[in-house]
CSV table of C-alpha atoms and ligand atoms in Angstrom, one decimal:
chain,number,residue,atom,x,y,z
A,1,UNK,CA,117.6,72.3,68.6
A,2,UNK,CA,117.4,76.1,68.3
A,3,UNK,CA,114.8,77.9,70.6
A,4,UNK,CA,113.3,80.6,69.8
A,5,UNK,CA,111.1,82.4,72.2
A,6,UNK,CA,110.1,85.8,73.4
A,7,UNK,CA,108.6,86.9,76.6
A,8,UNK,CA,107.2,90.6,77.4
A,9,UNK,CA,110.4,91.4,79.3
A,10,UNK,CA,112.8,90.0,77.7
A,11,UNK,CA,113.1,89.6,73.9
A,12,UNK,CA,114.2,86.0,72.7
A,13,UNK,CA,113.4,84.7,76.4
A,14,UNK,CA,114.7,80.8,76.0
A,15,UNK,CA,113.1,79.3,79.4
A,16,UNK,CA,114.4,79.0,82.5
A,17,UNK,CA,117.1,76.4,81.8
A,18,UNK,CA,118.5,77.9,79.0
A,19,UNK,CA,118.5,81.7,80.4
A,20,UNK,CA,120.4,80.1,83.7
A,21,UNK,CA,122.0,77.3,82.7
A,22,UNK,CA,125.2,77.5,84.9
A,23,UNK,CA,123.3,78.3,87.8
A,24,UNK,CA,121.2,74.8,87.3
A,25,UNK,CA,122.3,70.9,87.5
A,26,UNK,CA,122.3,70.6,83.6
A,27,UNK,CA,125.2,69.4,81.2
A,28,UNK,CA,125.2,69.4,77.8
A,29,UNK,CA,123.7,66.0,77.3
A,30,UNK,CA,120.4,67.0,79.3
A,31,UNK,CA,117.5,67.4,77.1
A,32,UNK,CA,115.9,70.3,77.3
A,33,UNK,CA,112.2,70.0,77.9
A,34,UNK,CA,110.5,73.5,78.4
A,35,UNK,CA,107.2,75.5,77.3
A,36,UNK,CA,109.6,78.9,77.5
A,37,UNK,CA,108.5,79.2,81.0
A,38,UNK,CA,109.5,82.4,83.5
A,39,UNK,CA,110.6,85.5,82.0
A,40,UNK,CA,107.2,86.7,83.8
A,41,UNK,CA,106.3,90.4,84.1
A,42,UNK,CA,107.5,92.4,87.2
A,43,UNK,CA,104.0,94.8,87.4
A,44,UNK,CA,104.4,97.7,88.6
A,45,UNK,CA,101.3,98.0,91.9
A,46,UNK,CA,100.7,102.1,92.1
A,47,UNK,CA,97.6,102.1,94.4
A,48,UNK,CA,99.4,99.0,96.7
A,49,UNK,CA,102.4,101.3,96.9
A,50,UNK,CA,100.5,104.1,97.4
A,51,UNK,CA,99.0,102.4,100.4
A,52,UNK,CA,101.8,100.5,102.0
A,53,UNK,CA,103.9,103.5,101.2
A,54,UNK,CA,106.9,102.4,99.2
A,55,UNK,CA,107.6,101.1,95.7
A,56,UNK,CA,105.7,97.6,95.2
A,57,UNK,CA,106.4,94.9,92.5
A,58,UNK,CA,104.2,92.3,91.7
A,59,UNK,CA,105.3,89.4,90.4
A,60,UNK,CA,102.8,87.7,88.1
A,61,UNK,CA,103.5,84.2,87.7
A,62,UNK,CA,100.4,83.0,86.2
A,63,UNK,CA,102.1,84.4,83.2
A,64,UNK,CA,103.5,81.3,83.3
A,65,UNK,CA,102.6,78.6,80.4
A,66,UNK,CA,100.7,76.8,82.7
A,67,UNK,CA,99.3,79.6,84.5
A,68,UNK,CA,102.1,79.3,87.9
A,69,UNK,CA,105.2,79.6,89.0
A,70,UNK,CA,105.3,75.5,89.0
A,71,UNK,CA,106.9,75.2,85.5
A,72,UNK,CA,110.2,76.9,86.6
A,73,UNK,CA,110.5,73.8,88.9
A,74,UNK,CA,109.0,71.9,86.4
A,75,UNK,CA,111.4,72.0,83.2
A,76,UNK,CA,113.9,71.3,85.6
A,77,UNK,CA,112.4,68.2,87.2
A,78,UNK,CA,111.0,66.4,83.9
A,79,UNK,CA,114.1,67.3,82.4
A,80,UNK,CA,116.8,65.6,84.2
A,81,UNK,CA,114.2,62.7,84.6
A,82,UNK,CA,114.3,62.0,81.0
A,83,UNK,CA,117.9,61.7,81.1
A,84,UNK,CA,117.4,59.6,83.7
A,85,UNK,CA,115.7,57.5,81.7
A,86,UNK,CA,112.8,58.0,84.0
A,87,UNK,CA,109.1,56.3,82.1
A,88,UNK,CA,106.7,57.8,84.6
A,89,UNK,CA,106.6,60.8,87.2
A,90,UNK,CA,104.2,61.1,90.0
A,91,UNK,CA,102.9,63.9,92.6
A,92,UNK,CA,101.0,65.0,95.3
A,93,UNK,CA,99.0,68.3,94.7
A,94,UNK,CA,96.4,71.3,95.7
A,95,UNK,CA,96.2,71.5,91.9
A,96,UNK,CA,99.2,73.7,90.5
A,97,UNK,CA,101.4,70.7,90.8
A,98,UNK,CA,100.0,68.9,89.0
A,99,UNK,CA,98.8,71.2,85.9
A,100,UNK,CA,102.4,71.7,85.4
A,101,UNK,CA,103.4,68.0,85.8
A,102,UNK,CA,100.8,66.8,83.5
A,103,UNK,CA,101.8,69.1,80.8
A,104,UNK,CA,105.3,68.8,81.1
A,105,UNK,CA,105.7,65.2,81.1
A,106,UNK,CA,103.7,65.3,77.7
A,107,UNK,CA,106.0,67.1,76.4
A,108,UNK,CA,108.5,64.8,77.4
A,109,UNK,CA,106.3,61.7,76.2
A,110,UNK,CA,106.4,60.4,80.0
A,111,UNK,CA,103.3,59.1,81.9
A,112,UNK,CA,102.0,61.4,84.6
A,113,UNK,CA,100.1,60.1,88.1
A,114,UNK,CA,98.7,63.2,90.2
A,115,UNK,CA,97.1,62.4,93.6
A,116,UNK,CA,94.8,65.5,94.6
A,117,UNK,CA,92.7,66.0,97.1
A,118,UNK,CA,88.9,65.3,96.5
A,119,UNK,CA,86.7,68.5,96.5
A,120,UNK,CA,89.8,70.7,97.6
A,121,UNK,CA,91.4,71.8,94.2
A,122,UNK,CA,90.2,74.6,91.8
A,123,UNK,CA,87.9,73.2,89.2
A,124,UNK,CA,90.9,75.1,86.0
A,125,UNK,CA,93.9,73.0,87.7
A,126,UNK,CA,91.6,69.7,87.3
A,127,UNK,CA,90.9,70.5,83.8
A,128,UNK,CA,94.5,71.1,83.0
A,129,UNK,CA,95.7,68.0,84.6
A,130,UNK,CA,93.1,66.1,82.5
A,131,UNK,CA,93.4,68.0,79.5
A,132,UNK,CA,97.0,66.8,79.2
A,133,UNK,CA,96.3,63.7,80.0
A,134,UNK,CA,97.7,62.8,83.4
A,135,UNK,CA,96.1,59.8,85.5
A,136,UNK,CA,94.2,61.8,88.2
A,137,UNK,CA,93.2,59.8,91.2
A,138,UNK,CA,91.1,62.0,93.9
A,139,UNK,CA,92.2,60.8,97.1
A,140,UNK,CA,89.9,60.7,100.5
A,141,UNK,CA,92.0,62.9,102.2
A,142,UNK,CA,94.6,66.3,102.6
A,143,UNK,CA,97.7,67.0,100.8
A,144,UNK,CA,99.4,66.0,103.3
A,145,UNK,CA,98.2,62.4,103.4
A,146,UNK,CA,99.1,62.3,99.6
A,147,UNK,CA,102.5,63.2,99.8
A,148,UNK,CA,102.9,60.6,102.0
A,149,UNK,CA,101.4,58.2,99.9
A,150,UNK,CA,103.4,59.2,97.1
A,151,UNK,CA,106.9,59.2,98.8
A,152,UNK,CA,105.6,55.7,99.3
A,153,UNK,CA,104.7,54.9,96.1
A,154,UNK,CA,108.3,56.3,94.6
A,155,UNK,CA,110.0,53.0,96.7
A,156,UNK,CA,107.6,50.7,95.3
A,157,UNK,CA,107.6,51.6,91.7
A,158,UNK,CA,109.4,53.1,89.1
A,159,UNK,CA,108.4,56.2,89.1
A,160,UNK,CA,110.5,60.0,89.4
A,161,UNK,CA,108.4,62.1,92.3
A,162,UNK,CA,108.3,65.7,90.9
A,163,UNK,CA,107.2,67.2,94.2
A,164,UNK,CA,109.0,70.3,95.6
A,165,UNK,CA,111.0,67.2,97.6
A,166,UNK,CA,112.7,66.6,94.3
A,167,UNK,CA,115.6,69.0,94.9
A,168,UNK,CA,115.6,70.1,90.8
A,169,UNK,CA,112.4,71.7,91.3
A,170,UNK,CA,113.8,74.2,94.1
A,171,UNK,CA,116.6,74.2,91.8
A,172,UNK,CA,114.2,75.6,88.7
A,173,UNK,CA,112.1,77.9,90.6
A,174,UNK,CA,115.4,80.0,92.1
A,175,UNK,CA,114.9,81.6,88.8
A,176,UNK,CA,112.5,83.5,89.6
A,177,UNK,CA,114.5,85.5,92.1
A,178,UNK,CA,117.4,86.2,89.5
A,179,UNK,CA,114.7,87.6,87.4
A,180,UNK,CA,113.7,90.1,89.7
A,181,UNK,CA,117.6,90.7,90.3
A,182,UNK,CA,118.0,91.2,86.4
A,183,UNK,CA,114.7,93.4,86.4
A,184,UNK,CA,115.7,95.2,89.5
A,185,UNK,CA,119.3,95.8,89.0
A,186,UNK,CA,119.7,94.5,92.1
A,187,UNK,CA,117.9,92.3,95.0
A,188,UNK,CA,114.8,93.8,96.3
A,189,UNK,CA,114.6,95.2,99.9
A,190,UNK,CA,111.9,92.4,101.0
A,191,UNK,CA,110.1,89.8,99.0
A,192,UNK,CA,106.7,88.7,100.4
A,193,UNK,CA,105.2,85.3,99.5
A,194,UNK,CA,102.4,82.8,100.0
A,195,UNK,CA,104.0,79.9,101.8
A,196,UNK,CA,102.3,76.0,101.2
A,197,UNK,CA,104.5,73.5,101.6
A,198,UNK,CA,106.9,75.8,101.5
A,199,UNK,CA,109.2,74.6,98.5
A,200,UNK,CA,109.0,78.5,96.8
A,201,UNK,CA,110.4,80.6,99.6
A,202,UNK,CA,113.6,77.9,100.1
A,203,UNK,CA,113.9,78.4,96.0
A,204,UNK,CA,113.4,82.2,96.0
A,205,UNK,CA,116.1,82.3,99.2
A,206,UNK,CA,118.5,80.1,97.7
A,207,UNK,CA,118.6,81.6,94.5
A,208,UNK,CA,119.6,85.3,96.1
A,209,UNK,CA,121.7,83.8,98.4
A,210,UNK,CA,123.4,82.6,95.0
A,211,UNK,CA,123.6,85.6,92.6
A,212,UNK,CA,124.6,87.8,95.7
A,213,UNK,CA,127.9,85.2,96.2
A,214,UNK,CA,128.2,84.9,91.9
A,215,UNK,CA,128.5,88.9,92.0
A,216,UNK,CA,124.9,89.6,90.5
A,217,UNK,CA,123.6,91.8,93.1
A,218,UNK,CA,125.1,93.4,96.3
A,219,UNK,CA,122.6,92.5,99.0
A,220,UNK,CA,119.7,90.3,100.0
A,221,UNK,CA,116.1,90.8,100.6
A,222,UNK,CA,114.1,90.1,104.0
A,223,UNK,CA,111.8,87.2,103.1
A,224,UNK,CA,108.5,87.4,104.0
A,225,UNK,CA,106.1,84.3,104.2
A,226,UNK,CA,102.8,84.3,104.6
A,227,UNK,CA,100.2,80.8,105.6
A,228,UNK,CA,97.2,81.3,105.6
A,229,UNK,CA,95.6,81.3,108.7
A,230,UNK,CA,93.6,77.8,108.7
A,231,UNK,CA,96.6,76.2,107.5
A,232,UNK,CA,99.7,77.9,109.2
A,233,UNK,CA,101.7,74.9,110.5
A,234,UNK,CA,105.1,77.0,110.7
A,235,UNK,CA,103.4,79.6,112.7
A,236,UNK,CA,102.2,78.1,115.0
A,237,UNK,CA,105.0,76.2,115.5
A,238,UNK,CA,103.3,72.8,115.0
A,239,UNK,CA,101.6,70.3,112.0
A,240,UNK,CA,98.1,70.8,111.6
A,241,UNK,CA,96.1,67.8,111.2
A,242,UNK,CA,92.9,69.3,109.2
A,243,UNK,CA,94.2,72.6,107.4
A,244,UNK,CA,91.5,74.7,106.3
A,245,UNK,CA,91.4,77.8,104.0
A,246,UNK,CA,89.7,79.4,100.9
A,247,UNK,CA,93.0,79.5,99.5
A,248,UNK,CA,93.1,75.2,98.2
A,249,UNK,CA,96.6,75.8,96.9
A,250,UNK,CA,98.2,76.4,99.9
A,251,UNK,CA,95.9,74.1,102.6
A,252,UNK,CA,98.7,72.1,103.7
A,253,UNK,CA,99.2,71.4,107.6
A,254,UNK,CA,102.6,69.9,107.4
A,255,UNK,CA,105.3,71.4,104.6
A,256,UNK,CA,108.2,69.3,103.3
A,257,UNK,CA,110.3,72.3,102.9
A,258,UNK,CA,109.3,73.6,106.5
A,259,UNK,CA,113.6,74.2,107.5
A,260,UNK,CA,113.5,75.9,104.3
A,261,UNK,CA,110.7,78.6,105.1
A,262,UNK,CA,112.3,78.7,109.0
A,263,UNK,CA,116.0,79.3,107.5
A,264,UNK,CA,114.8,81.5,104.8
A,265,UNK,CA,112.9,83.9,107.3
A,266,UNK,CA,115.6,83.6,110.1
A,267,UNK,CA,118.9,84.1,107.9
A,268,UNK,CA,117.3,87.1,106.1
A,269,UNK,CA,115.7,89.0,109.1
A,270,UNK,CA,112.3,88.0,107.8
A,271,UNK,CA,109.6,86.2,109.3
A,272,UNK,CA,106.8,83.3,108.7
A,273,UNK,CA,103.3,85.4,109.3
A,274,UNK,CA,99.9,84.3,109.1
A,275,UNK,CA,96.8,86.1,107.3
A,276,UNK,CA,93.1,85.2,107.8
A,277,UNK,CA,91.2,84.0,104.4
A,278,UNK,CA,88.9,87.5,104.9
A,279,UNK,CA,92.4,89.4,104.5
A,280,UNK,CA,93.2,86.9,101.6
A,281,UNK,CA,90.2,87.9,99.9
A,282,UNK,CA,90.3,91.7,100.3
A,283,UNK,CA,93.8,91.5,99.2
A,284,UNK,CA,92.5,89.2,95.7
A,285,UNK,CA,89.5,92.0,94.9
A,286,UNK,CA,91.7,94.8,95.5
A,287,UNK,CA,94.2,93.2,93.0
A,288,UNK,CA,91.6,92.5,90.5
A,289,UNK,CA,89.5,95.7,90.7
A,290,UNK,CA,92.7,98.3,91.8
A,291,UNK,CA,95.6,97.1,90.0
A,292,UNK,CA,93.9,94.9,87.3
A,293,UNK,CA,95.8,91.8,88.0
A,294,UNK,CA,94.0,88.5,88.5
A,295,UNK,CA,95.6,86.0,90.5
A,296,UNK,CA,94.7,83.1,92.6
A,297,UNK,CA,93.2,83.1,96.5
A,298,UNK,CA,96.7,81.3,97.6
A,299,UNK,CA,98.8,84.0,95.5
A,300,UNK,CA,97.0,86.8,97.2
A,301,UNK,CA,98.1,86.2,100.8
A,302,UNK,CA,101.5,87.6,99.8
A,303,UNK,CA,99.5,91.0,99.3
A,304,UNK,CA,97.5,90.5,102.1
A,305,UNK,CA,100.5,90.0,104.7
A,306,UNK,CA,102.3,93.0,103.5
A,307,UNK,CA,99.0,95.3,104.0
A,308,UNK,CA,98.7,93.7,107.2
A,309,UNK,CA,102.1,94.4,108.6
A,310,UNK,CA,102.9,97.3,106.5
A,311,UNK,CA,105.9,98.7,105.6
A,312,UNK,CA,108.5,96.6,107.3
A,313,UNK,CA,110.6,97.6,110.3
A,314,UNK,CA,113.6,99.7,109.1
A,315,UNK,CA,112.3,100.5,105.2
A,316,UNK,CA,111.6,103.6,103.9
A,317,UNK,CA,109.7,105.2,101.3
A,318,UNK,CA,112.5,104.6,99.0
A,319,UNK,CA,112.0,100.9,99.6
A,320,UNK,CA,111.2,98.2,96.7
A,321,UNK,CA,109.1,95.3,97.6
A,322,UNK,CA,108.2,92.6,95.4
A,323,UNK,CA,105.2,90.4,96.4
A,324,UNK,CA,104.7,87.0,94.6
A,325,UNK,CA,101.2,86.3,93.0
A,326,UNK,CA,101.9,82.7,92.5
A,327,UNK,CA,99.2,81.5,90.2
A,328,UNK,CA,96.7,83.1,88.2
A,329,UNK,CA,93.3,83.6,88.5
A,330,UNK,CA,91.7,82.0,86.2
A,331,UNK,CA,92.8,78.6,88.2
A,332,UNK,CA,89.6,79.2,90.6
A,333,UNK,CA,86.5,80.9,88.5
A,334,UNK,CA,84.3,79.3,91.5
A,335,UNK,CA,86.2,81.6,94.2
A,336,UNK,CA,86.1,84.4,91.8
A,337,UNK,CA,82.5,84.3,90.7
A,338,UNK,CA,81.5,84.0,94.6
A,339,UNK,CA,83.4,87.3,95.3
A,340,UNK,CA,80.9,89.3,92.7
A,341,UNK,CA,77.3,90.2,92.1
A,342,UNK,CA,75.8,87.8,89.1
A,343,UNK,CA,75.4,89.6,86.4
A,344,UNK,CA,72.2,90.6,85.6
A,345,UNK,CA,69.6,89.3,82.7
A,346,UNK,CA,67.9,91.7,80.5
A,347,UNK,CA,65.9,91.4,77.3
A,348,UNK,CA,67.7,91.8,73.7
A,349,UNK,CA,66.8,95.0,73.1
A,350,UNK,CA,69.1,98.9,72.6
A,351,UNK,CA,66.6,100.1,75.2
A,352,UNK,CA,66.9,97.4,77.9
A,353,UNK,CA,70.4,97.1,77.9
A,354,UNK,CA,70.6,101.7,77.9
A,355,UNK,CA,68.2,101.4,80.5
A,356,UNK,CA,70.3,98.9,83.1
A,357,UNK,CA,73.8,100.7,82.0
A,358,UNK,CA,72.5,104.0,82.9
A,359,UNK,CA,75.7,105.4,80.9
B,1,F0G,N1,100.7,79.6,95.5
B,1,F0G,C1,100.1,78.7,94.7
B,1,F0G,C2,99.2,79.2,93.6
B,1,F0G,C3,100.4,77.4,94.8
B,1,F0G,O1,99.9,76.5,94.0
B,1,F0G,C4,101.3,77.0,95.9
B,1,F0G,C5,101.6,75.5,96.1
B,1,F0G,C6,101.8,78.0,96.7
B,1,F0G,C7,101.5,79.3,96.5
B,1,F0G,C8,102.7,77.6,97.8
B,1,F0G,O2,104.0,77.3,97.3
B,1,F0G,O3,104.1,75.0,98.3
B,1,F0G,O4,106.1,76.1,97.4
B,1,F0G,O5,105.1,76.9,99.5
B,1,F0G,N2,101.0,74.6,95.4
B,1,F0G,C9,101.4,73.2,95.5
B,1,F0G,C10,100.6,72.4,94.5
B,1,F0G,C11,101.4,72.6,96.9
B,1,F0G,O6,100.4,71.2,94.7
B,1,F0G,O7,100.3,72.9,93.5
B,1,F0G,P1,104.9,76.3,98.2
């Protein structure tokens, strides 16, 4: 079958597995199951660069189709299990997960099982998991606790886990970085992103650490993660039994991919920081109302880190540094309306609604 796509950036964009094919585990006989995911914009930030004082990227992956950088993982994962033969995939997730999941195994005609967390994911990441008509249980519990149930579940039944433990979804969302490389030119000087259960910063890592040995760019860029502060397992050197934080997607207190995060920050001369959910939120109105990008609480810590350690040791002014806003905003209206004033009511009238304007 012929794809034909098209993305902001790049004109006939095919998806992730086609744009990268032999950088992913795919032969010819792999079907190809994809929305035409990635190809996301790299937004210029003026007033973050401005403040941080160097040239800032944002990477807005709530372009994606299902509104985060999940489906990059995704069309890899639900790929390769149908031509495994695979009937049903299962997950664990603060909400993004399992959006993705849900819609992607559609596509595929597999059966979808999400466990999330009851009261703990954003009220657009439980519609979309419905909408596409996944089996959504709410489980008493954390993240955590799911995944743990759902590793279990993958030896009692027949079913493909799609978690970032599945190594094909690291393997789809390394595209992401090679974007940026193809955007760039070359690898940026530092990458700064949210870190959960830590799946996206071993991707982004492995995937420079990959174009930089194919020949695609001539250096690599210090990572830097960022927990948030309730739920920062890595920095504080420990799992956390009851992670807490206004950011849901990333309130997970022991990550699968925590060697990942550790060798990603280590081997690049990064580091794993932590950033309270006040800096969180700062950083998510000052996106919204100063660069006029919405993304999500959890997507927002990446922009909150780097205002809180500012330029990093050893950049300067002529630096590029591209922060990761993981999922879009429109995943968590609660969070968004609480950050605003309710509008206010007036009558149907010219003279009312002059009056209140003041224009
Ligand atoms: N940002 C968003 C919006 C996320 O949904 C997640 C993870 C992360 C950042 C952290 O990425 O886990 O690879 O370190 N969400 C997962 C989920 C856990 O279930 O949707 P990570």
């Amino acid at each position: 079958m012929t794809i034909v796509g098209g993305s902001a950036h790049f004109p006939s964009w095919r998806g992730v597995l086609e744009e990268y094919r032999e950088f992913l585990p795919v032969t010819a006989s792999t079907p190809v199951i994809t929305l035409l995911e990635g190809g996301t914009p790299l937004v210029p930030a003026p007033r973050l660069s401005e403040r941080v004082g160097a040239r800032v990227l944002l990477k807005v992956e709530g372009a994606n189709p299902t509104g985060s950088f999940k489906d990059r993982g995704m069309t890899v994962a639900i790929s390769k299990a149908a031509e495994e033969g695979a009937r049903a995939v299962v997950c664990a997730s603060t909400g993004n997960t399992s959006a993705s999941a849900a819609a992607f195994a559609r596509r595929a005609g597999l059966t979808c099982a999400v466990l999330i967390p009851e009261g703990h994911i954003a009220l657009g990441k439980l519609a979309q998991a419905l909408i596409h008509g996944a089996r959504v249980l709410q489980l008493r519990g954390n993240f955590d606790q799911a995944l743990t149930i759902v590793r279990q579940l993958s030896e009692r039944a027949p079913v493909t886990v799609v978690n970032s433990v599945n190594p094909f979804r690291i393997e789809g969302q390394k595209s992401a970085a090679f974007e940026t490389v193809d955007v760039l030119g070359d690898a940026p000087d530092a990458l700064c992103i949210p870190v959960g259960n830590a799946g996206n910063i071993t991707a982004y890592w492995k995937g420079y650490l990959e174009f930089k040995e194919a020949g695609r760019s001539t250096r690599l860029p210090r990572m830097l993660g960022f927990q948030a502060a309730g739920a920062a397992p890595i920095v504080v050197g420990h799992p956390v039994e009851h992670p807490d934080t206004v950011a849901t997607a990333i309130r997970i207190g022991n990550p699968a991919s925590w060697y990942g995060a550790t060798s990603a920050a280590s081997e690049s001369g990064g580091g794993i920081s932590a950033v309270s959910d006040e800096e969180i939120l700062d950083a998510y109105r000052f996106l919204a109302s100063e660069e006029a990008v919405f993304c999500e609480p959890a997507s927002a810590a990446s922009v909150a880190g780097l205002l809180k350690l500012g330029l990093p040791d050893g950049l300067g002014g002529s630096a590029t540094i591209v922060c990761v806003l993981t999922g879009h905003g429109l995943k968590d209206p609660d969070i968004a309306i609480s950050q605003i004033s309710v509008p206010t009511v007036v009558d149907a009238e010219l003279q009312a609604v002059l009056a209140e304007l003041a224009l």
